[in-house]
PDB file of C-alpha atoms and ligand atoms in Angstrom:
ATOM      1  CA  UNK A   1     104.280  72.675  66.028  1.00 74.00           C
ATOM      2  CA  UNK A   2     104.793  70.841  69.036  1.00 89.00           C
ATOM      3  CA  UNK A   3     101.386  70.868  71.034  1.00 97.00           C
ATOM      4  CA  UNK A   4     101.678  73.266  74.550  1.00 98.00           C
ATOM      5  CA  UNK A   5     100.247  71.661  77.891  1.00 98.00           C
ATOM      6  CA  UNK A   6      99.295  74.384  80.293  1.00 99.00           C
ATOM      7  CA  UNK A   7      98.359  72.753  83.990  1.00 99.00           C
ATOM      8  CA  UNK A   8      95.516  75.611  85.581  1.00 98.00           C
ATOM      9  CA  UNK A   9      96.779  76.466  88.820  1.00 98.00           C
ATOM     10  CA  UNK A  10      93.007  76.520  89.571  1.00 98.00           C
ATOM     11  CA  UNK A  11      92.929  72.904  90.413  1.00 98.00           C
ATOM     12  CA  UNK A  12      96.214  73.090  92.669  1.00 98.00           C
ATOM     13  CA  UNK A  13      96.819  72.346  96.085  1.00 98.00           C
ATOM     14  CA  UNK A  14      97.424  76.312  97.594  1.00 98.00           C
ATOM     15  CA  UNK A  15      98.706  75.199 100.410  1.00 98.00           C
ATOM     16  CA  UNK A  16     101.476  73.810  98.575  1.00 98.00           C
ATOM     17  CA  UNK A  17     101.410  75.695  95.539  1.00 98.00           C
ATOM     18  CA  UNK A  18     105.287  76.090  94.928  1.00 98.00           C
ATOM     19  CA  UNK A  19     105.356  72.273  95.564  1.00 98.00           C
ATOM     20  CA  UNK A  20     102.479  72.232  92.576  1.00 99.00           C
ATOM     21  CA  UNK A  21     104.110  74.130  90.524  1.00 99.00           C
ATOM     22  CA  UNK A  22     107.606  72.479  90.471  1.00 98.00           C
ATOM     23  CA  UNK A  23     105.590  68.760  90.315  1.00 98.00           C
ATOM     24  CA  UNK A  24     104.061  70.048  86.852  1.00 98.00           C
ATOM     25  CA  UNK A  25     107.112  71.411  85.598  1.00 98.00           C
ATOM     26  CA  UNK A  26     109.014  68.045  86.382  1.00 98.00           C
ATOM     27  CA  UNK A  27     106.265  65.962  84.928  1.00 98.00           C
ATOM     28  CA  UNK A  28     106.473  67.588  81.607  1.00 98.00           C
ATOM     29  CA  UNK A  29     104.114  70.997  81.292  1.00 98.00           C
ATOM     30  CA  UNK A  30     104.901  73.530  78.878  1.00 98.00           C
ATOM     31  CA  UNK A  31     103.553  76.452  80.756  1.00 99.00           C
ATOM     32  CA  UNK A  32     101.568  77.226  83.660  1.00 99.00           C
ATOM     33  CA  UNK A  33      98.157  78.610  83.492  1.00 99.00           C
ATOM     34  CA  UNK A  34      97.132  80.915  86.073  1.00 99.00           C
ATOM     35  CA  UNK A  35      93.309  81.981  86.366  1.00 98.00           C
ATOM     36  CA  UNK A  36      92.767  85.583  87.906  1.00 99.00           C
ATOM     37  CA  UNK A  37      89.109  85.772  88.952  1.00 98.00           C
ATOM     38  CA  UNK A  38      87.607  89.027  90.556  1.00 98.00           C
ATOM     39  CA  UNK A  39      84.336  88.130  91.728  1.00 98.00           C
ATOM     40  CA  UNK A  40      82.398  90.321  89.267  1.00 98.00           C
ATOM     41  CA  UNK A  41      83.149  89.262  85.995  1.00 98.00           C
ATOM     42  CA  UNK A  42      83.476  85.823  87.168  1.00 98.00           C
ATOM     43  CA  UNK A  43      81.183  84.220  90.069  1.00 98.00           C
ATOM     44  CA  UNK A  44      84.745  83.090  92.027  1.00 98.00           C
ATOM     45  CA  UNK A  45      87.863  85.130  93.277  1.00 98.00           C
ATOM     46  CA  UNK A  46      90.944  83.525  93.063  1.00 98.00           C
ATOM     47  CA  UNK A  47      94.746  85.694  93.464  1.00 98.00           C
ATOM     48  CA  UNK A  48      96.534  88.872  91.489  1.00 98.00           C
ATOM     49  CA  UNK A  49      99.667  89.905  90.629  1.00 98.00           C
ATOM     50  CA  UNK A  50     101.225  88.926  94.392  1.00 98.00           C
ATOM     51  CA  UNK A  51     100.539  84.953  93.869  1.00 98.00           C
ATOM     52  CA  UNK A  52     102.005  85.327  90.204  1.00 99.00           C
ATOM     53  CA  UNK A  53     105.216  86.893  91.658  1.00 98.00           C
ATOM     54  CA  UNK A  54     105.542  83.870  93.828  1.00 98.00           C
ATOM     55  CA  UNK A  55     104.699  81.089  91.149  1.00 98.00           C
ATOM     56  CA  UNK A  56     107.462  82.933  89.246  1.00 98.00           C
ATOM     57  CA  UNK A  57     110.402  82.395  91.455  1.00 98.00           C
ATOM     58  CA  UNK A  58     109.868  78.855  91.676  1.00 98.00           C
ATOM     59  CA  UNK A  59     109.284  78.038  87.936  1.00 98.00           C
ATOM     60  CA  UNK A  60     111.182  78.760  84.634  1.00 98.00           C
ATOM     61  CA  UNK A  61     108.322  78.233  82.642  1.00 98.00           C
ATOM     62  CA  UNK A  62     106.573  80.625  81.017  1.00 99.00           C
ATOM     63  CA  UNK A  63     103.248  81.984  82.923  1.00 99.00           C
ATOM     64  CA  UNK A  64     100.214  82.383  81.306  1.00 99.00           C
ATOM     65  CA  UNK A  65      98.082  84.453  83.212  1.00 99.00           C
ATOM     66  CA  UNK A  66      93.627  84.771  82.249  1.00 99.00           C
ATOM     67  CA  UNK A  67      92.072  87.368  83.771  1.00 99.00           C
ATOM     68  CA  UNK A  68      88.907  86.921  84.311  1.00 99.00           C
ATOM     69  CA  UNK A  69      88.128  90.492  85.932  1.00 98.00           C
ATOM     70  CA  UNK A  70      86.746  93.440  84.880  1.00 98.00           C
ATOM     71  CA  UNK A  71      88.389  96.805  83.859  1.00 98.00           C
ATOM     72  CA  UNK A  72      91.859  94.506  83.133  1.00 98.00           C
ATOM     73  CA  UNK A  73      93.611  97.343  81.624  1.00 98.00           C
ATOM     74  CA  UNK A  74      94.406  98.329  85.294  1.00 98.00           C
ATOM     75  CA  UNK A  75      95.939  95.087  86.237  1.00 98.00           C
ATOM     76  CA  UNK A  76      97.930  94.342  83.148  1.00 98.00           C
ATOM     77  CA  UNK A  77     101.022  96.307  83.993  1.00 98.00           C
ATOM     78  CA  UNK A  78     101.258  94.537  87.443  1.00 98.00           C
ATOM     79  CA  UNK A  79     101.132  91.083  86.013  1.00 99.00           C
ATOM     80  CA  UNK A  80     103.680  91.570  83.706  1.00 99.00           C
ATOM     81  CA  UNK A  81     105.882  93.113  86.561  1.00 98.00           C
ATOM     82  CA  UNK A  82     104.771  90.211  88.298  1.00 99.00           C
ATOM     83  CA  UNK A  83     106.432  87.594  85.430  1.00 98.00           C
ATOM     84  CA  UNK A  84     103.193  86.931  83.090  1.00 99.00           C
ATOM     85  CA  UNK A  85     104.834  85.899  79.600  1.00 99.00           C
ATOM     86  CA  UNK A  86     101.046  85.474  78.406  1.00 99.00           C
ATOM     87  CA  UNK A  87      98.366  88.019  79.142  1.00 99.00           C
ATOM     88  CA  UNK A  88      94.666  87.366  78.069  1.00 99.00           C
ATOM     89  CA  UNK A  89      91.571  89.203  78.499  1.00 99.00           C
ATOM     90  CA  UNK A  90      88.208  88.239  77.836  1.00 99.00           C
ATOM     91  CA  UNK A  91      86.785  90.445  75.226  1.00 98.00           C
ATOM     92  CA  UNK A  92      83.375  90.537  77.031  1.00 98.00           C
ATOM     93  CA  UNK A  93      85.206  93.069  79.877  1.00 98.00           C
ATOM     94  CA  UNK A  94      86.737  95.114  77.101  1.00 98.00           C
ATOM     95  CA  UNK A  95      85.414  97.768  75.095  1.00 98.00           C
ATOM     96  CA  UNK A  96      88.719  99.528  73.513  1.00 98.00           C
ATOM     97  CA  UNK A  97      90.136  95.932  72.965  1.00 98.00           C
ATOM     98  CA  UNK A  98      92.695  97.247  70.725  1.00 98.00           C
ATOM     99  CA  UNK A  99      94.356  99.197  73.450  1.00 98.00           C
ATOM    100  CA  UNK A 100      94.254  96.317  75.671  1.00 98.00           C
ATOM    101  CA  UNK A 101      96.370  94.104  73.998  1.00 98.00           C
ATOM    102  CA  UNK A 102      98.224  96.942  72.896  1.00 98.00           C
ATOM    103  CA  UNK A 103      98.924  97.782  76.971  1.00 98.00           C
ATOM    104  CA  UNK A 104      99.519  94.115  77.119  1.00 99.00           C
ATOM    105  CA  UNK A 105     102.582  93.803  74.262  1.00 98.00           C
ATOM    106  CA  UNK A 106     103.799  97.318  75.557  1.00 98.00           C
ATOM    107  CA  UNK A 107     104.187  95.390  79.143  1.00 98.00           C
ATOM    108  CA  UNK A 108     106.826  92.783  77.496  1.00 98.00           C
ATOM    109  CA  UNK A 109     103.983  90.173  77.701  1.00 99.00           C
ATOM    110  CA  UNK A 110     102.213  87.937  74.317  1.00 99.00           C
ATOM    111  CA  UNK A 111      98.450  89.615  73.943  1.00 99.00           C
ATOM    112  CA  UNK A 112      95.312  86.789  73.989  1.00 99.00           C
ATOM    113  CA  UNK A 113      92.043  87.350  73.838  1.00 98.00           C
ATOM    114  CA  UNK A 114      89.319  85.416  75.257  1.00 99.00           C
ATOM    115  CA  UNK A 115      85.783  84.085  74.109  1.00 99.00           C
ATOM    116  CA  UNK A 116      83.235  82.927  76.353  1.00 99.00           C
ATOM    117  CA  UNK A 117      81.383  80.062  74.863  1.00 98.00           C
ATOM    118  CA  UNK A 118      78.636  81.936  73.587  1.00 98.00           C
ATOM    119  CA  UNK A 119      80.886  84.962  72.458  1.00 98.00           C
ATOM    120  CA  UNK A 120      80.921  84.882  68.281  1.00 98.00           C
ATOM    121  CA  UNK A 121      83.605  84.432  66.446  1.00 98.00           C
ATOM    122  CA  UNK A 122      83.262  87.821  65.194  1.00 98.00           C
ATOM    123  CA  UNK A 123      84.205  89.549  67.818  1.00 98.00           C
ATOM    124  CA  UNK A 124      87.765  88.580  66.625  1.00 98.00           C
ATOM    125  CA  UNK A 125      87.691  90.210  63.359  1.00 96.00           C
ATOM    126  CA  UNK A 126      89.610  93.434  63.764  1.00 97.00           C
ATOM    127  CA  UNK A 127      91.927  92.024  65.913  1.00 98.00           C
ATOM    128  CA  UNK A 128      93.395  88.595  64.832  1.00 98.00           C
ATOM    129  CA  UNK A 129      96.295  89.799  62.959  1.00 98.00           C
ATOM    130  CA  UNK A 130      97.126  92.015  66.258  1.00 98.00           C
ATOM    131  CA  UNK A 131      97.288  89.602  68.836  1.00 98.00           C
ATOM    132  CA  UNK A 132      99.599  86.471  69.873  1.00 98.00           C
ATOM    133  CA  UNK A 133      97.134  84.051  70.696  1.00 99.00           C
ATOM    134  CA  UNK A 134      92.978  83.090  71.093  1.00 99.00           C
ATOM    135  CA  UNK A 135      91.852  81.609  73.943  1.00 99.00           C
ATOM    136  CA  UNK A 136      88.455  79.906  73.161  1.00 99.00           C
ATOM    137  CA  UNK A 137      86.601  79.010  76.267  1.00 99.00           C
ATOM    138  CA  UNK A 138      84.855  75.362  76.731  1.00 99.00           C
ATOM    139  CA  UNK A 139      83.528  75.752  79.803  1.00 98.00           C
ATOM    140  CA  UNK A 140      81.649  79.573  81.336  1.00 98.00           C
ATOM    141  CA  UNK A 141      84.619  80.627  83.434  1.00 98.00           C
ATOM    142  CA  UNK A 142      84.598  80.696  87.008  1.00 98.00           C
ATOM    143  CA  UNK A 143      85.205  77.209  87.965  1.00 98.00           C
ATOM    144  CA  UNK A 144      87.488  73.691  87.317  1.00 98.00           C
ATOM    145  CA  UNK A 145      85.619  70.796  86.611  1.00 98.00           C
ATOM    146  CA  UNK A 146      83.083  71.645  84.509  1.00 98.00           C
ATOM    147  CA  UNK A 147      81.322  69.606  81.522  1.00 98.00           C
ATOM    148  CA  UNK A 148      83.035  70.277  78.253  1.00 98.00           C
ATOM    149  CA  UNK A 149      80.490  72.502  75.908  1.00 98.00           C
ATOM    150  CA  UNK A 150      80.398  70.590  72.563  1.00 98.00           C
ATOM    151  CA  UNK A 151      80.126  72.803  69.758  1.00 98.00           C
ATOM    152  CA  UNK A 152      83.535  74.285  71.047  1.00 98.00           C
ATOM    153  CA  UNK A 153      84.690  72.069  68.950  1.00 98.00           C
ATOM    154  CA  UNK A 154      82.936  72.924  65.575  1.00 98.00           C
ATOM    155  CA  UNK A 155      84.421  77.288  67.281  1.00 98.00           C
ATOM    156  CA  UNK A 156      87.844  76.016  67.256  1.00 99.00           C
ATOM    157  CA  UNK A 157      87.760  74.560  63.454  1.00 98.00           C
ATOM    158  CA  UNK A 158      86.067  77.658  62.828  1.00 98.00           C
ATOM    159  CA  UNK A 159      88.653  80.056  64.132  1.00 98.00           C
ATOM    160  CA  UNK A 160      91.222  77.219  62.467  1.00 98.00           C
ATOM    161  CA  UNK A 161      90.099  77.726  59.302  1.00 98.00           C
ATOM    162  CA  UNK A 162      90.432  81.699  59.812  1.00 98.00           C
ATOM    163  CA  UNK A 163      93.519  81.876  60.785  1.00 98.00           C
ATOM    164  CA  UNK A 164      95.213  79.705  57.908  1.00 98.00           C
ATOM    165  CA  UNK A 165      93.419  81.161  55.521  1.00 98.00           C
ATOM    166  CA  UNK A 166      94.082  84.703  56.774  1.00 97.00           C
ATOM    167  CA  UNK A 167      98.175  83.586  57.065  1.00 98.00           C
ATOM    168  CA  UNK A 168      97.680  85.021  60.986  1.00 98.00           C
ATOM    169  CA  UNK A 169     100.375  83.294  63.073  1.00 97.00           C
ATOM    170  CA  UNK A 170      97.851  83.158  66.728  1.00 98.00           C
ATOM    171  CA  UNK A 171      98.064  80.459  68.775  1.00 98.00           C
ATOM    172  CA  UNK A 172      94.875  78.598  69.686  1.00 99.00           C
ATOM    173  CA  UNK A 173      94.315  77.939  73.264  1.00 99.00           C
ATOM    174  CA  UNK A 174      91.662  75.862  74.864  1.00 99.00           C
ATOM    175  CA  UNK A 175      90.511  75.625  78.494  1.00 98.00           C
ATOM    176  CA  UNK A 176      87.430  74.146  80.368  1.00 98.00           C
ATOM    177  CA  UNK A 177      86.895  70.387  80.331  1.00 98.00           C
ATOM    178  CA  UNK A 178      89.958  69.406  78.986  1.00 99.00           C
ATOM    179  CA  UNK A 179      90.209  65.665  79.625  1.00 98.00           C
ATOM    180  CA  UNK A 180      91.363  62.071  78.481  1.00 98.00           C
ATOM    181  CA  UNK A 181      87.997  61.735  77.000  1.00 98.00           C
ATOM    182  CA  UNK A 182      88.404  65.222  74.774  1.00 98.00           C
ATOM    183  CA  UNK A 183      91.674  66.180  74.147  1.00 98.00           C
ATOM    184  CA  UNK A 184      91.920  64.229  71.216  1.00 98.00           C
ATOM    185  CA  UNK A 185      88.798  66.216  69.441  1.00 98.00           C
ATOM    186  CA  UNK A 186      90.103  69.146  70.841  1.00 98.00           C
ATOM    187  CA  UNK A 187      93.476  68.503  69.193  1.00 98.00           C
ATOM    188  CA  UNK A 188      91.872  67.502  65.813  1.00 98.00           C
ATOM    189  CA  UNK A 189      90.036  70.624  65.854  1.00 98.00           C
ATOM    190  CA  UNK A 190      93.217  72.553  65.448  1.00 98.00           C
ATOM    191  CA  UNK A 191      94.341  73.588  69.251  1.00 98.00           C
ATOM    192  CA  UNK A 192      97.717  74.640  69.728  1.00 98.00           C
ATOM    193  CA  UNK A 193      97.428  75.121  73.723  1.00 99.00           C
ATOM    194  CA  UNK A 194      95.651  72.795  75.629  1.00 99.00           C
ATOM    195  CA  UNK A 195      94.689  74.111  79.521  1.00 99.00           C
ATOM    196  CA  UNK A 196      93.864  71.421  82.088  1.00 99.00           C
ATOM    197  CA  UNK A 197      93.157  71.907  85.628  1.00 98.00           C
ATOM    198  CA  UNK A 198      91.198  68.928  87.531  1.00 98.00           C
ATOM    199  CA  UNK A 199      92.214  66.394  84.569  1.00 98.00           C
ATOM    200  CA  UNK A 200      96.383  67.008  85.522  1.00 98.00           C
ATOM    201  CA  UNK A 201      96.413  68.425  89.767  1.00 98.00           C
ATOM    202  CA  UNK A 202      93.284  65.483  90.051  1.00 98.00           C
ATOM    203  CA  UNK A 203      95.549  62.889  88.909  1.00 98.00           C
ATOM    204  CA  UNK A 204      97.771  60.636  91.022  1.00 98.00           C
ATOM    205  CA  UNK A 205     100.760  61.000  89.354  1.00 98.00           C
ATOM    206  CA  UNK A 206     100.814  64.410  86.647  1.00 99.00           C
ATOM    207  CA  UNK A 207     103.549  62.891  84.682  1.00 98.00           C
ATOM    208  CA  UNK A 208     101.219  60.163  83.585  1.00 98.00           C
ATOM    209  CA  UNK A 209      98.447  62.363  83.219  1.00 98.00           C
ATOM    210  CA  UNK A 210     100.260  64.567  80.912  1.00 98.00           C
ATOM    211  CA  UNK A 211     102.223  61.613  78.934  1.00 98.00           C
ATOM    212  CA  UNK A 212      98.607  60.608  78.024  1.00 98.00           C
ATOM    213  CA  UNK A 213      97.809  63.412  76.751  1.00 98.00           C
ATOM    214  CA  UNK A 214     100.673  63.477  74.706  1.00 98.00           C
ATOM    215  CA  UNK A 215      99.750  60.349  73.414  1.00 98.00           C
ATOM    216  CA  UNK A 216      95.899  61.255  73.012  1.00 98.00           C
ATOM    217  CA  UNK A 217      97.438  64.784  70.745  1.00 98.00           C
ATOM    218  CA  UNK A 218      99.136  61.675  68.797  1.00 96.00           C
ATOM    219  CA  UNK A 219     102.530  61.988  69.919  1.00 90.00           C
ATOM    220  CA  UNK A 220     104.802  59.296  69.182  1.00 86.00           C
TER     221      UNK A 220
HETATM  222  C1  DX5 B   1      87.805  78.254  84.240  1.00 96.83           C
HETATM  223  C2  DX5 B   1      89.308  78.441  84.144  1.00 96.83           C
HETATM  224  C3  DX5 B   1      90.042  77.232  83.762  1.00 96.83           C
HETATM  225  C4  DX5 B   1      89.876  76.068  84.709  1.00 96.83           C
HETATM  226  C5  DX5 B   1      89.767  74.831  83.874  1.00 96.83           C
HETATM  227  O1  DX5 B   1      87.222  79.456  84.542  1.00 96.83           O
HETATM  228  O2  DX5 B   1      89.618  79.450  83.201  1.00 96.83           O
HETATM  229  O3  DX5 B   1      91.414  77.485  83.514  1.00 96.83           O
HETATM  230  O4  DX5 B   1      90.900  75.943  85.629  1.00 96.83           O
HETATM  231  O5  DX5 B   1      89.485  73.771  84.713  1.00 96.83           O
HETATM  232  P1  DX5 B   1      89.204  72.307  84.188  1.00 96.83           P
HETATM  233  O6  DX5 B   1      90.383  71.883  83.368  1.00 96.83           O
HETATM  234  O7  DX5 B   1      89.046  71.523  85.446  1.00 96.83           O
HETATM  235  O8  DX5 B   1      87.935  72.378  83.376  1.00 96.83           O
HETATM  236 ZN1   ZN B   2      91.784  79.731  82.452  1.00 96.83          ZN
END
């Protein structure tokens, strides 16, 4: 399967942001990650449902909204009014998880879930063969820029491994400290979405940035 780059609005320019958004698409991105923080479950507030409604009539790719907030099954129907194509929650803010992604597929939208880095793999184990996609953090969410965590790496084969050997069809998404200098482990490890916020809007020119990524993932 071809390998998904998903530029984290995070890292964009707001004041510009439809300008962003269009520069990404042009220079090659997949789909565009959008990171809902609420300032509870997260230590950071970012935008809702208003901010995806305006990505959304500047882009034709799909959206990929994380939310990051607590109590998400209040928020899910918005964002999908809103244009989300992707809709993860972090399991950590859900306690009937099953109905979550359930709300979420109901809405039109794929269902993700989300680990935090020090969430088990375990915590997938009712649901894998119910939802579209894993999202396995790298980083503790709240912020761009941060160090990757290492033994994401050794989570990702992990969760690999389950999924083949399960015959589950989930995508596996990455995000936090995505870079030049780990995409290629990340890749190895068996990602099938790879999220990058300061590594592509910090760049001078995004096409480059994401061409060399490309050719990190070992594209030809
Ligand atoms: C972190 C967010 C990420 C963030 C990644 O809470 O979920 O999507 O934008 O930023 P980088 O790629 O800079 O680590
Ligand atoms: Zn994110």
């Amino acid at each position: 399967m071809q390998k998904i780059i998903a530029p984290s609005l995070l890292s964009a320019d707001f004041a510009r942001l439809a300008e962003e958004v269009r520069a990404v698409e042009q220079a090659g991105a997949d789909w565009i990650h959008a990171d809902v923080m609420d300032g509870h479950f997260v230590p950071n507030i970012t935008f809702g449902p208003l901010v995806v409604e305006a990505v959304r009539r500047v882009t034709s790719l799909p959206i990929d909204v994380h939310l990051m907030i607590e109590n998400p099954d209040r928020y899910i129907a918005d964002f999908a009014k809103a244009g989300a194509n992707y809709i993860s929650v972090q399991v950590e803010t859900c306690p009937h998880l099953n109905r979550s992604i359930q709300l979420i597929q109901d809405s039109g939208a794929a269902a993700g879930v989300v680990l935090n880095p020090s969430t088990p793999l375990t915590a997938l184990h009712w649901v894998l063969e119910l939802v579209d996609y894993v999202l396995i953090m790298s980083v503790n969410p709240g912020f761009g820029g941060q160090r990757f965590i290492g033994n994401s790496l050794q989570k990702i084969a992990e969760l690999r491994r389950m999924i083949d050997e399960n015959g589950h069809s989930a995508l596996i998404e990455v995000d936090g400290g995505v870079n030049e200098h780990t995409i290629a482990d990340v890749g190895r490890a068996g990602t099938d979405v790879f999220v990058a916020g300061s590594a592509i809007f910090g760049a001078e020119n995004y096409a480059h940035a994401i061409h060399r990524f490309r050719k990190l993932l070992g594209a030809p």
